[in-house]
PDB file of C-alpha atoms in Angstrom:
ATOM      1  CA  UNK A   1       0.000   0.000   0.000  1.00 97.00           C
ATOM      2  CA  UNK A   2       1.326   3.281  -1.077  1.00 98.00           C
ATOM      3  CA  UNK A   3       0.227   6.003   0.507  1.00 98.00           C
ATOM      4  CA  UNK A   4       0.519   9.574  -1.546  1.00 98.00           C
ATOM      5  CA  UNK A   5      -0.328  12.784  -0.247  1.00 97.00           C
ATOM      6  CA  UNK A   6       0.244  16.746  -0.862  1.00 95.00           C
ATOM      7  CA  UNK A   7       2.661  18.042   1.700  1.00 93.00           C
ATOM      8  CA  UNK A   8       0.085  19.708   4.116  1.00 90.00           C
ATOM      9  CA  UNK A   9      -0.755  18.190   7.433  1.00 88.00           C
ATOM     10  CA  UNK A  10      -5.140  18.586   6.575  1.00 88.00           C
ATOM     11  CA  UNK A  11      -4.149  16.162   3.848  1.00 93.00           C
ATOM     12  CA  UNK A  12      -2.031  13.928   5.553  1.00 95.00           C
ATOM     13  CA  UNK A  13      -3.733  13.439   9.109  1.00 94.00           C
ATOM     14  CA  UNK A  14      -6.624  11.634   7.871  1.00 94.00           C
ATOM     15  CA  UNK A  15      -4.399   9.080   5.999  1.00 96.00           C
ATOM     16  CA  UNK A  16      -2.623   8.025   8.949  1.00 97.00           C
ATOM     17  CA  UNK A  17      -5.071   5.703  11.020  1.00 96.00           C
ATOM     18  CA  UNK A  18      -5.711   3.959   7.594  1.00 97.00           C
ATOM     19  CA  UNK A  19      -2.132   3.577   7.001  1.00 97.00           C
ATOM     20  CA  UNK A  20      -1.168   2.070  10.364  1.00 97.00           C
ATOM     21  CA  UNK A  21      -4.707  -0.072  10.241  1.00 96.00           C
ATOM     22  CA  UNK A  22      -2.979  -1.754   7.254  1.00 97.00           C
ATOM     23  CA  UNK A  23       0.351  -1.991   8.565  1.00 97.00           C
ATOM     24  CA  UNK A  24      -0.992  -3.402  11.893  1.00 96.00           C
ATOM     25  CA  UNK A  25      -2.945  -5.933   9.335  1.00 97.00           C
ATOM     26  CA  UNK A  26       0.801  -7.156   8.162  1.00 97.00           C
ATOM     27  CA  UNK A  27       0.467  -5.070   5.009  1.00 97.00           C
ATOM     28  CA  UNK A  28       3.533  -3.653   3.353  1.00 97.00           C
ATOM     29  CA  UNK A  29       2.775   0.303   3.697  1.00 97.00           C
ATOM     30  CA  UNK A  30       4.585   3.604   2.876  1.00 98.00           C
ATOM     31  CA  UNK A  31       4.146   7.598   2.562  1.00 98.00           C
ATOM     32  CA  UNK A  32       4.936   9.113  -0.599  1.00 98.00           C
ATOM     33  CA  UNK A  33       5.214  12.986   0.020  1.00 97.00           C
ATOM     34  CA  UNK A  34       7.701  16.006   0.238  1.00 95.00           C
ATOM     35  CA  UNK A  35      10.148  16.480   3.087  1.00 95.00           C
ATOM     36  CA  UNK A  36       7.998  18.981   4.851  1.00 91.00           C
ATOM     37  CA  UNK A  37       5.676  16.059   6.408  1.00 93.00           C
ATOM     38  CA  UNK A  38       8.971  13.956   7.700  1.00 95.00           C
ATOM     39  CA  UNK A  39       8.355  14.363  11.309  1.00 94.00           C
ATOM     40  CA  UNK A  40       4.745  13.790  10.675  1.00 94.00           C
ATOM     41  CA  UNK A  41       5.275  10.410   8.961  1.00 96.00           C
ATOM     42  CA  UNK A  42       7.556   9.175  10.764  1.00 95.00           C
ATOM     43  CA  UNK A  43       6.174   9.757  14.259  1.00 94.00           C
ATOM     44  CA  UNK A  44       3.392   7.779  13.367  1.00 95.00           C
ATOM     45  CA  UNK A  45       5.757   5.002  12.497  1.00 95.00           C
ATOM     46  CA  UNK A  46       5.902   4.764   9.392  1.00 97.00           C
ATOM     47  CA  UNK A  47       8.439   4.633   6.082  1.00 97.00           C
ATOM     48  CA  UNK A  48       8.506   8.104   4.410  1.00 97.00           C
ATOM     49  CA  UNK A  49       9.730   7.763   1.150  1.00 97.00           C
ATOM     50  CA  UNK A  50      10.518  11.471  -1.326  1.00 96.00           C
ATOM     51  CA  UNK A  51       7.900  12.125  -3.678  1.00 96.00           C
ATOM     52  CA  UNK A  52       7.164  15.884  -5.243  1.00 93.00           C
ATOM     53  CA  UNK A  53       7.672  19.455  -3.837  1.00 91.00           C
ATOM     54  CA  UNK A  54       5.708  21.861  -1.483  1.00 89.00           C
ATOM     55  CA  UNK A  55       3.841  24.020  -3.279  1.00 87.00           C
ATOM     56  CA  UNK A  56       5.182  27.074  -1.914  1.00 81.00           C
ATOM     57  CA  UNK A  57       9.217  25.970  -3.144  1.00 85.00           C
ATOM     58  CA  UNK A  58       7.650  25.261  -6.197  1.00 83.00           C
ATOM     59  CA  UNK A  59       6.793  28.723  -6.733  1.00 81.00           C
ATOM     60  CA  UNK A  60       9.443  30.670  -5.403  1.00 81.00           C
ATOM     61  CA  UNK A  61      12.145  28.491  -7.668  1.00 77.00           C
ATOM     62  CA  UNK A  62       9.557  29.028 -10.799  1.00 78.00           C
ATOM     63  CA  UNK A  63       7.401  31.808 -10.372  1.00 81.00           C
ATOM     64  CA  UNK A  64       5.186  31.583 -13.901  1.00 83.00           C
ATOM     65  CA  UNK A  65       4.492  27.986 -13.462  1.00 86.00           C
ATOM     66  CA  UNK A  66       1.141  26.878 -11.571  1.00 91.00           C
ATOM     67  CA  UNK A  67       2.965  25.480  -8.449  1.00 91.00           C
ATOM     68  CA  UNK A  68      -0.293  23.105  -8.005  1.00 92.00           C
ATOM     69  CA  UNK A  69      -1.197  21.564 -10.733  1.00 94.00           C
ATOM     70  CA  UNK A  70       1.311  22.887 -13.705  1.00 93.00           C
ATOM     71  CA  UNK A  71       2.996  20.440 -15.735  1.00 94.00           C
ATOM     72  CA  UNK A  72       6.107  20.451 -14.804  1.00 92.00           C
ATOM     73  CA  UNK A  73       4.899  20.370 -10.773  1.00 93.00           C
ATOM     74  CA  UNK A  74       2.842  17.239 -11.362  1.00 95.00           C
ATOM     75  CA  UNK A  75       5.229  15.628 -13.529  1.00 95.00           C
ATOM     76  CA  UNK A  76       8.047  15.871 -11.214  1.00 94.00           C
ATOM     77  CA  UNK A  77       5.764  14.127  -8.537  1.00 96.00           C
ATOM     78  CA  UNK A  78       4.960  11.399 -11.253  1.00 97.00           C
ATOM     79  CA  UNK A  79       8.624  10.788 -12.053  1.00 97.00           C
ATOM     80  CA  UNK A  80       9.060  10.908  -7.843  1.00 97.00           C
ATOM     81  CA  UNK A  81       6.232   8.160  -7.583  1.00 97.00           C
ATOM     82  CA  UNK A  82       7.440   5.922 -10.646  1.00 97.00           C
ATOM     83  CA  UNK A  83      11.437   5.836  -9.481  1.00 97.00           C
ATOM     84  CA  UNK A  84      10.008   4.608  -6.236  1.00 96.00           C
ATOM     85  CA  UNK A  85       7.713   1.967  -7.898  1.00 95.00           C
ATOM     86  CA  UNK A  86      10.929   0.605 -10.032  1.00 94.00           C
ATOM     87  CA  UNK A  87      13.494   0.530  -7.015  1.00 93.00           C
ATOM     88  CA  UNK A  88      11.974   0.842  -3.689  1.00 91.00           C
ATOM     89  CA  UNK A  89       8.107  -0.036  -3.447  1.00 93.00           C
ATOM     90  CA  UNK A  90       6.028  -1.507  -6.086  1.00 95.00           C
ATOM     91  CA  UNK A  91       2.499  -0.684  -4.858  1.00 96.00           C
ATOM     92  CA  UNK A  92      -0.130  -3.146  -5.463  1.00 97.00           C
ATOM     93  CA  UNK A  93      -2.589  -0.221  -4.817  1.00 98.00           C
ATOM     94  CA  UNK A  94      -1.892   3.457  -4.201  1.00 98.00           C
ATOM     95  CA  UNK A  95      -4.268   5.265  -2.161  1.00 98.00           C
ATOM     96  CA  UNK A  96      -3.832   8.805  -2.646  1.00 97.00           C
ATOM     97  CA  UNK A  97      -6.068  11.907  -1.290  1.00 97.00           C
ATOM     98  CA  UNK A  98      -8.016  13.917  -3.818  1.00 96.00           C
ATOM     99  CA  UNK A  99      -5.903  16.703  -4.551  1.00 96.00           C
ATOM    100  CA  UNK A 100      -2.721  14.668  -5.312  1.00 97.00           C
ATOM    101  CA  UNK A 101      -2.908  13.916  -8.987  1.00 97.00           C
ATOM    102  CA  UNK A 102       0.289  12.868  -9.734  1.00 97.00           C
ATOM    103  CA  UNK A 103      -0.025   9.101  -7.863  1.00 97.00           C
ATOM    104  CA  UNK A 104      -3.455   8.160 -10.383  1.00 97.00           C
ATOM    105  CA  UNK A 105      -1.115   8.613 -13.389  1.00 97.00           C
ATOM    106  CA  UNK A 106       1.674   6.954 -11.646  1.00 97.00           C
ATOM    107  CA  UNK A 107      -0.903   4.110 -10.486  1.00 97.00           C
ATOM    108  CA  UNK A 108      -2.257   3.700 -14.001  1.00 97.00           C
ATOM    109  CA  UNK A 109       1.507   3.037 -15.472  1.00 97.00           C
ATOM    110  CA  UNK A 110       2.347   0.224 -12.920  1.00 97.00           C
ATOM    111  CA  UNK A 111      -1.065  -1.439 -12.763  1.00 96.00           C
ATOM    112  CA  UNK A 112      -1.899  -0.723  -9.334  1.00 97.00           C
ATOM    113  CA  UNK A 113      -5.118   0.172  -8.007  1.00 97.00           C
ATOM    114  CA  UNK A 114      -5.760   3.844  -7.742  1.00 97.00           C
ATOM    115  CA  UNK A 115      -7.971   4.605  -4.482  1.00 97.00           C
ATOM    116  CA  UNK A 116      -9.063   7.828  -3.756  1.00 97.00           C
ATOM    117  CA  UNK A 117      -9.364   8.848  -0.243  1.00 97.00           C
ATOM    118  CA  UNK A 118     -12.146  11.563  -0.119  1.00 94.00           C
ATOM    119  CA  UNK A 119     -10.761  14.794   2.551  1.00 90.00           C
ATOM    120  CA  UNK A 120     -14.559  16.276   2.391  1.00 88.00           C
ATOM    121  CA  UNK A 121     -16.870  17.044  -0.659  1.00 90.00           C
ATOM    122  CA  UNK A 122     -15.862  15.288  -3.501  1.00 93.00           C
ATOM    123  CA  UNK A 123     -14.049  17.018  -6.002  1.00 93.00           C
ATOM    124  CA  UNK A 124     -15.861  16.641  -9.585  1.00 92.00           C
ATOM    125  CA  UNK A 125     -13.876  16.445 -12.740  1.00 93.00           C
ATOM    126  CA  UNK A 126     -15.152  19.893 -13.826  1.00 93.00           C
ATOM    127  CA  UNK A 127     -13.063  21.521 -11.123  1.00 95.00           C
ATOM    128  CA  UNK A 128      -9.844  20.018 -12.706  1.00 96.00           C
ATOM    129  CA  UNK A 129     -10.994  21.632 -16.053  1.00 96.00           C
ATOM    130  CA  UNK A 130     -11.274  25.138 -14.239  1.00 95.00           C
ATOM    131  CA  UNK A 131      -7.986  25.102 -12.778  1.00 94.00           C
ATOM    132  CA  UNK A 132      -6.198  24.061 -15.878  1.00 94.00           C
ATOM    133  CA  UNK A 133      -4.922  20.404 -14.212  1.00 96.00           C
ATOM    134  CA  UNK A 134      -6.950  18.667 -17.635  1.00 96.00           C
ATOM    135  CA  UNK A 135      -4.225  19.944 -19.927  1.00 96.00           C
ATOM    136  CA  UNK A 136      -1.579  18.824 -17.195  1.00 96.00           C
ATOM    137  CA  UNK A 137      -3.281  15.237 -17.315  1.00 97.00           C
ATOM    138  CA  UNK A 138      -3.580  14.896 -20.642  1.00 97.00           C
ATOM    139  CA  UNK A 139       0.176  16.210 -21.920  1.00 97.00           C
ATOM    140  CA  UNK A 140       1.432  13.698 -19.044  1.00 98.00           C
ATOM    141  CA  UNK A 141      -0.913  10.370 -19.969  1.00 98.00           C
ATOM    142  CA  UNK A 142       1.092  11.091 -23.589  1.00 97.00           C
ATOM    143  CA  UNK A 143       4.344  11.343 -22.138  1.00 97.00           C
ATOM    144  CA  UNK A 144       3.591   7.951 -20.550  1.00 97.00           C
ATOM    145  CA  UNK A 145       1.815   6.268 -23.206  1.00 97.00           C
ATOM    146  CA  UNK A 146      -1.710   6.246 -21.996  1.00 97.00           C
ATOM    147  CA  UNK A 147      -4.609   6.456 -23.678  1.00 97.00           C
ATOM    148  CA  UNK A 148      -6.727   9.689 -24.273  1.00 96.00           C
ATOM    149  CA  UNK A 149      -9.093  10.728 -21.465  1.00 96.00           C
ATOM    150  CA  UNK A 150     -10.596  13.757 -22.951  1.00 95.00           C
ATOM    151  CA  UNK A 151     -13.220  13.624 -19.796  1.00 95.00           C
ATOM    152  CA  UNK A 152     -10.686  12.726 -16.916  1.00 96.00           C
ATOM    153  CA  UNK A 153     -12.588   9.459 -16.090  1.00 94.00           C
ATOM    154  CA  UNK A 154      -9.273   8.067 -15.454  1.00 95.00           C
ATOM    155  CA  UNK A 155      -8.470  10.066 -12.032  1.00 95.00           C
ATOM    156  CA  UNK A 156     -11.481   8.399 -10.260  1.00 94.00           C
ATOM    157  CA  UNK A 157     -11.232   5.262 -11.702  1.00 92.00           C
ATOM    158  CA  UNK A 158     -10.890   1.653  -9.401  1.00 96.00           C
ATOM    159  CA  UNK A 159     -12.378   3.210  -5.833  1.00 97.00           C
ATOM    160  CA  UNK A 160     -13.238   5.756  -3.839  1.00 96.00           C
ATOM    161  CA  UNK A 161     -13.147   5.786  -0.216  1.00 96.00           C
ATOM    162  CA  UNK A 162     -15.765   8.506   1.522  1.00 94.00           C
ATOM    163  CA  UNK A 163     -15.899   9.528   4.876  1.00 93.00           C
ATOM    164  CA  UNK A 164     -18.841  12.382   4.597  1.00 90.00           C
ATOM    165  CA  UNK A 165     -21.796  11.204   5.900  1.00 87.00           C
ATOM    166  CA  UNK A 166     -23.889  11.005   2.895  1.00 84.00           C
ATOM    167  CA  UNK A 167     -26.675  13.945   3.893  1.00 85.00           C
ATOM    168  CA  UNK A 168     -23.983  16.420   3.576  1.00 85.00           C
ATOM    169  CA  UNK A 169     -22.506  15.114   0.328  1.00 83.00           C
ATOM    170  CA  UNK A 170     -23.201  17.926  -2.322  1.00 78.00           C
ATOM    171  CA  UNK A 171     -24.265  14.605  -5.109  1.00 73.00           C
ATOM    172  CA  UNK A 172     -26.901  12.365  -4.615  1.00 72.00           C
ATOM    173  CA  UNK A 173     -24.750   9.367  -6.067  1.00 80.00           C
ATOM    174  CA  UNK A 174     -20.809   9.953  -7.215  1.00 86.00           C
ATOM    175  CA  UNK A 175     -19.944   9.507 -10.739  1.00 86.00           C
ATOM    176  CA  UNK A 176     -17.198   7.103  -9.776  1.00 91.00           C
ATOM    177  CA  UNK A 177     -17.035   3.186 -10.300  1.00 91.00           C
ATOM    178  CA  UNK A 178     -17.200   2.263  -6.334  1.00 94.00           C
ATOM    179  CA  UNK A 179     -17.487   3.982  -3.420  1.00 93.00           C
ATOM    180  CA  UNK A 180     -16.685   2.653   0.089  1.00 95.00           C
ATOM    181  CA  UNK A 181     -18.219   4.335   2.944  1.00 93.00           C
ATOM    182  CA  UNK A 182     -16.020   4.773   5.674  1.00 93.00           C
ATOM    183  CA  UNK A 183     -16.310   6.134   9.488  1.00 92.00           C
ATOM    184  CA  UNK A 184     -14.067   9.246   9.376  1.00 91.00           C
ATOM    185  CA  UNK A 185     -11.135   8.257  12.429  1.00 89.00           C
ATOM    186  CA  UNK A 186      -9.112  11.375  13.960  1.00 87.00           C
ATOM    187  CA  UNK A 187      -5.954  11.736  14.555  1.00 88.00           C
ATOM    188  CA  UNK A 188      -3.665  14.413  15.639  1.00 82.00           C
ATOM    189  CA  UNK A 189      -0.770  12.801  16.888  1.00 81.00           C
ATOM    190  CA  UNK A 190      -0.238  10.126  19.812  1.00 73.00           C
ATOM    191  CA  UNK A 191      -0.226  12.636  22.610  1.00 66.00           C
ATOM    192  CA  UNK A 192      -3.499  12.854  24.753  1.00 68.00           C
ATOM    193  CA  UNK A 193      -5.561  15.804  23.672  1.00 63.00           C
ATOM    194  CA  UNK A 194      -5.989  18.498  26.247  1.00 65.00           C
ATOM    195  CA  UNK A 195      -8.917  18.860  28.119  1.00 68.00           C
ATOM    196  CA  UNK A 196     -12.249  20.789  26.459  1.00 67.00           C
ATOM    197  CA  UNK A 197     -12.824  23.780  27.778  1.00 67.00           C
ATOM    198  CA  UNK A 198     -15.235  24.277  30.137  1.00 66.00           C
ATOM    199  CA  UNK A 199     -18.684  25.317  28.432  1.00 63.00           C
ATOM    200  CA  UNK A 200     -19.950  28.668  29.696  1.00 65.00           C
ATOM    201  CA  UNK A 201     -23.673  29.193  30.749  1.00 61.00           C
ATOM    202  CA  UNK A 202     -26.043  31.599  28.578  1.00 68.00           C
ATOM    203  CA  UNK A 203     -26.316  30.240  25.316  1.00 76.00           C
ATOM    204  CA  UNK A 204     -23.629  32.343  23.554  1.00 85.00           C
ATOM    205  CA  UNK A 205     -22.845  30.744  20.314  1.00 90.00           C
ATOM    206  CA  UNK A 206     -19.467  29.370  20.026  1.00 89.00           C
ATOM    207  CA  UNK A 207     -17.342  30.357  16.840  1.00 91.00           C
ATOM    208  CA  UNK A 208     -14.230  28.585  15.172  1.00 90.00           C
ATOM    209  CA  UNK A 209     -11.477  30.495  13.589  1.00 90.00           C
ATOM    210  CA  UNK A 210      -9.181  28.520  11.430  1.00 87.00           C
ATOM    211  CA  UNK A 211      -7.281  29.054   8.350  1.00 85.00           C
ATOM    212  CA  UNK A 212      -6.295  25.420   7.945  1.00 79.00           C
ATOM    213  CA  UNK A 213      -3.040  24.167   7.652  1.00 74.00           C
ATOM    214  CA  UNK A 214      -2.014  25.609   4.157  1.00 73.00           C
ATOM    215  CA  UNK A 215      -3.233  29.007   4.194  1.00 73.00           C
ATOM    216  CA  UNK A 216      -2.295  29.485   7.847  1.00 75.00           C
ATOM    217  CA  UNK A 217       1.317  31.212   7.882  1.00 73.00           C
ATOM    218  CA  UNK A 218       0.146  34.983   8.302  1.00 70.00           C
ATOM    219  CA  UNK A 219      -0.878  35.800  11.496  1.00 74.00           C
ATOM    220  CA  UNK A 220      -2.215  39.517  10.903  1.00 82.00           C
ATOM    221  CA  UNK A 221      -5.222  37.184   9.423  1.00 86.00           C
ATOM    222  CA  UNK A 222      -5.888  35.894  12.671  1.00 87.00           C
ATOM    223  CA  UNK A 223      -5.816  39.370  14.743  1.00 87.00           C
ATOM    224  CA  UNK A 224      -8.132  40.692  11.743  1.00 91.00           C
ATOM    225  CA  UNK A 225     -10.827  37.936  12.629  1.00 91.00           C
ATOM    226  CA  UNK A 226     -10.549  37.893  16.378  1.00 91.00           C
ATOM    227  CA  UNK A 227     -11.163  41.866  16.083  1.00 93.00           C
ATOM    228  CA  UNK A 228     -13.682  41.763  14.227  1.00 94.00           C
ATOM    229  CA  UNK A 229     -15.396  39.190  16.675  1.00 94.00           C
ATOM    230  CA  UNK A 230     -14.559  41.054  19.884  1.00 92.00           C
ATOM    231  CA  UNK A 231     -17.548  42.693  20.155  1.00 93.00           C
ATOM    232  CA  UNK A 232     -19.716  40.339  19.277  1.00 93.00           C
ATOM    233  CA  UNK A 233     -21.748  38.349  21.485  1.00 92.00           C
ATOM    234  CA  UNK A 234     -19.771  34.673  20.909  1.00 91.00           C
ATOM    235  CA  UNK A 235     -17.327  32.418  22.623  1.00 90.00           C
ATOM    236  CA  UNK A 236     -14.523  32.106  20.104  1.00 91.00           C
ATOM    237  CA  UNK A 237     -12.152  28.933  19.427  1.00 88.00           C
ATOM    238  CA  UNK A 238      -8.942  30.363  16.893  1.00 88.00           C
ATOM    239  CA  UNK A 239      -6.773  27.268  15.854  1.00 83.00           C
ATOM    240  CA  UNK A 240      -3.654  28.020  14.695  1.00 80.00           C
ATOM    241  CA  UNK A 241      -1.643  25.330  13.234  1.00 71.00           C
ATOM    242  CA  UNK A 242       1.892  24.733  13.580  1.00 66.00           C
ATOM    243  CA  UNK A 243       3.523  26.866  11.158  1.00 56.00           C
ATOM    244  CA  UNK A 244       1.451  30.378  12.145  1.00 55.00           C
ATOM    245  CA  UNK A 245       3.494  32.738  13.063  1.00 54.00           C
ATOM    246  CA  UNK A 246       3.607  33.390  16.675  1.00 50.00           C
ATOM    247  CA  UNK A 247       1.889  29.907  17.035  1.00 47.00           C
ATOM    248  CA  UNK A 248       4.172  29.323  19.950  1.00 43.00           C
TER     249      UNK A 248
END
C-alpha cells in the first residue's frame, strides 16, 4: 500500500489511522510525500519515502508555473512516484487523497489500483478543467503512453473511499465506479488531547477560527478575525496550526 499525499498536514492526518490499520494488518505500507511532512510520517511510524515538492518551493524556484497543478509540478511528482515503484516499493494499490494527482497517473503506469481517499466534498472532474490540471493530465498520460481521457474518467477510476456522511454530500450518487463508505477516524498525533474547555452558561454561540493548515502562515489574518469578533456576542475557538506565526 502506497500512501501519496500533498505536503500539508489537513491532507495527511486523515491518511494516517488507515495507514497504520494496514500496517498493523501485516500489510507492506509507505508515505509518498515532500520532506515537509517527515516528522509527521515518521512519528506515526511509518516509512517516508521522497515524492514531489511543497507548493510554496515550487513557486518561489519558478514563479510563472502553476505550483499546483502545472505540468512540470505534477510531472516531477509522477517521475518521484514511478522511481520509487521501479526501485523501492512496487504498490499493489496506491491510495492517494483527492488533490494529489500525480499518484493516479503513476498508479495507471504500474497497474496498481488507484484509491481515492475523499478529505470532504468530492471534487468533480469539472473543477480540474477550471484550474487548468486537464491539460496537465492529458500532456502527461502522452508522455507515458496512456490512452486519451478527454473527460478525466481516469483520475477516479478503481475506488473511492468517503468519509462524509452522505446527507452532507453535495451529489446524490458519485460519478465514480465504487465507493466505500467509511467512518471518518481522527488523529492528531499520539499525545493525549488536552482537556475541552469548560462550556460557559447563557447560550452564547461558540465560533471557530481557522485558516487550515495551508493558508495558515500569516498571522495579521488571525488578529483581523478575532477583532472583528470582539464585540460580538460569541465564545470564540482560533486554531492556529503549527507553522502560524507566533503559534508558539
Amino acid at each position: 500500500m502506497l500512501f501519496s499525499v500533498r505536503p500539508f498536514r489537513g491532507h495527511l492526518h486523515p491518511l494516517i489511522p488507515m495507514a497504520r490499520a494496514f500496517r498493523s494488518a501485516g500489510h507492506e505500507v509507505a508515505v509518498a510525500a515532500a520532506e515537509d511532512v517527515i516528522p509527521v510520517v515518521t512519528g506515526a511510524g511509518l516509512p517516508w519515502l521522497p515524492a514531489g515538492q511543497n507548493p510554496r518551493e515550487r513557486y518561489e524556484a519558478f514563479p510563472g508555473e502553476d505550483p499546483d497543478y502545472g505540468y512540470q509540478a505534477v510531472r516531477a511528482k509522477v517521475a518521484d512516484l514511478l522511481e520509487i515503484a521501479m526501485e523501492q516499493f512496487w504498490p499493489d494499490v496506491v491510495i492517494r487523497e483527492p488533490t494529489d494527482l500525480a499518484p493516479a497517473i503513476a498508479a495507471e503506469v504500474t497497474g496498481a489500483v488507484n484509491v481515492i481517499y475523499g478529505l470532504a466534498h468530492f471534487i468533480p472532474a469539472q473543477s480540474w478543467f477550471i484550474l487548468g490540471a486537464d491539460e496537465t493530465i492529458s500532456a502527461l498520460r502522452r508522455d507515458y503512453g496512456l490512452a486519451e481521457d478527454p473527460d478525466l474518467d481516469s483520475l477516479y477510476r478503481d475506488l473511492y473511499l468517503s468519509v462524509l456522511p452522505p446527507p452532507f454530500e453535495r451529489a446524490h450518487r458519485l460519478p465514480v465506479p465504487a465507493v466505500q463508505r467509511l467512518r471518518y477516524t481522527p488523529w492528531d498525533g499520539d499525545l493525549k488531547p488536552p482537556a475541552p474547555a469548560p462550556v460557559k452558561d447563557g447560550g452564547r454561540p461558540t465560533v471557530l477560527v481557522t485558516l487550515g493548515t495551508v493558508y495558515n502562515t500569516h498571522s495579521d489574518l488571525f488578529s483581523r478575525f478575532l477583532e472583528a469578533l470582539a464585540t460580538e456576542p460569541v465564545d470564540v475557538v482560533c486554531t492556529l496550526g503549527a507553522l502560524a506565526e507566533g503559534a508558539d
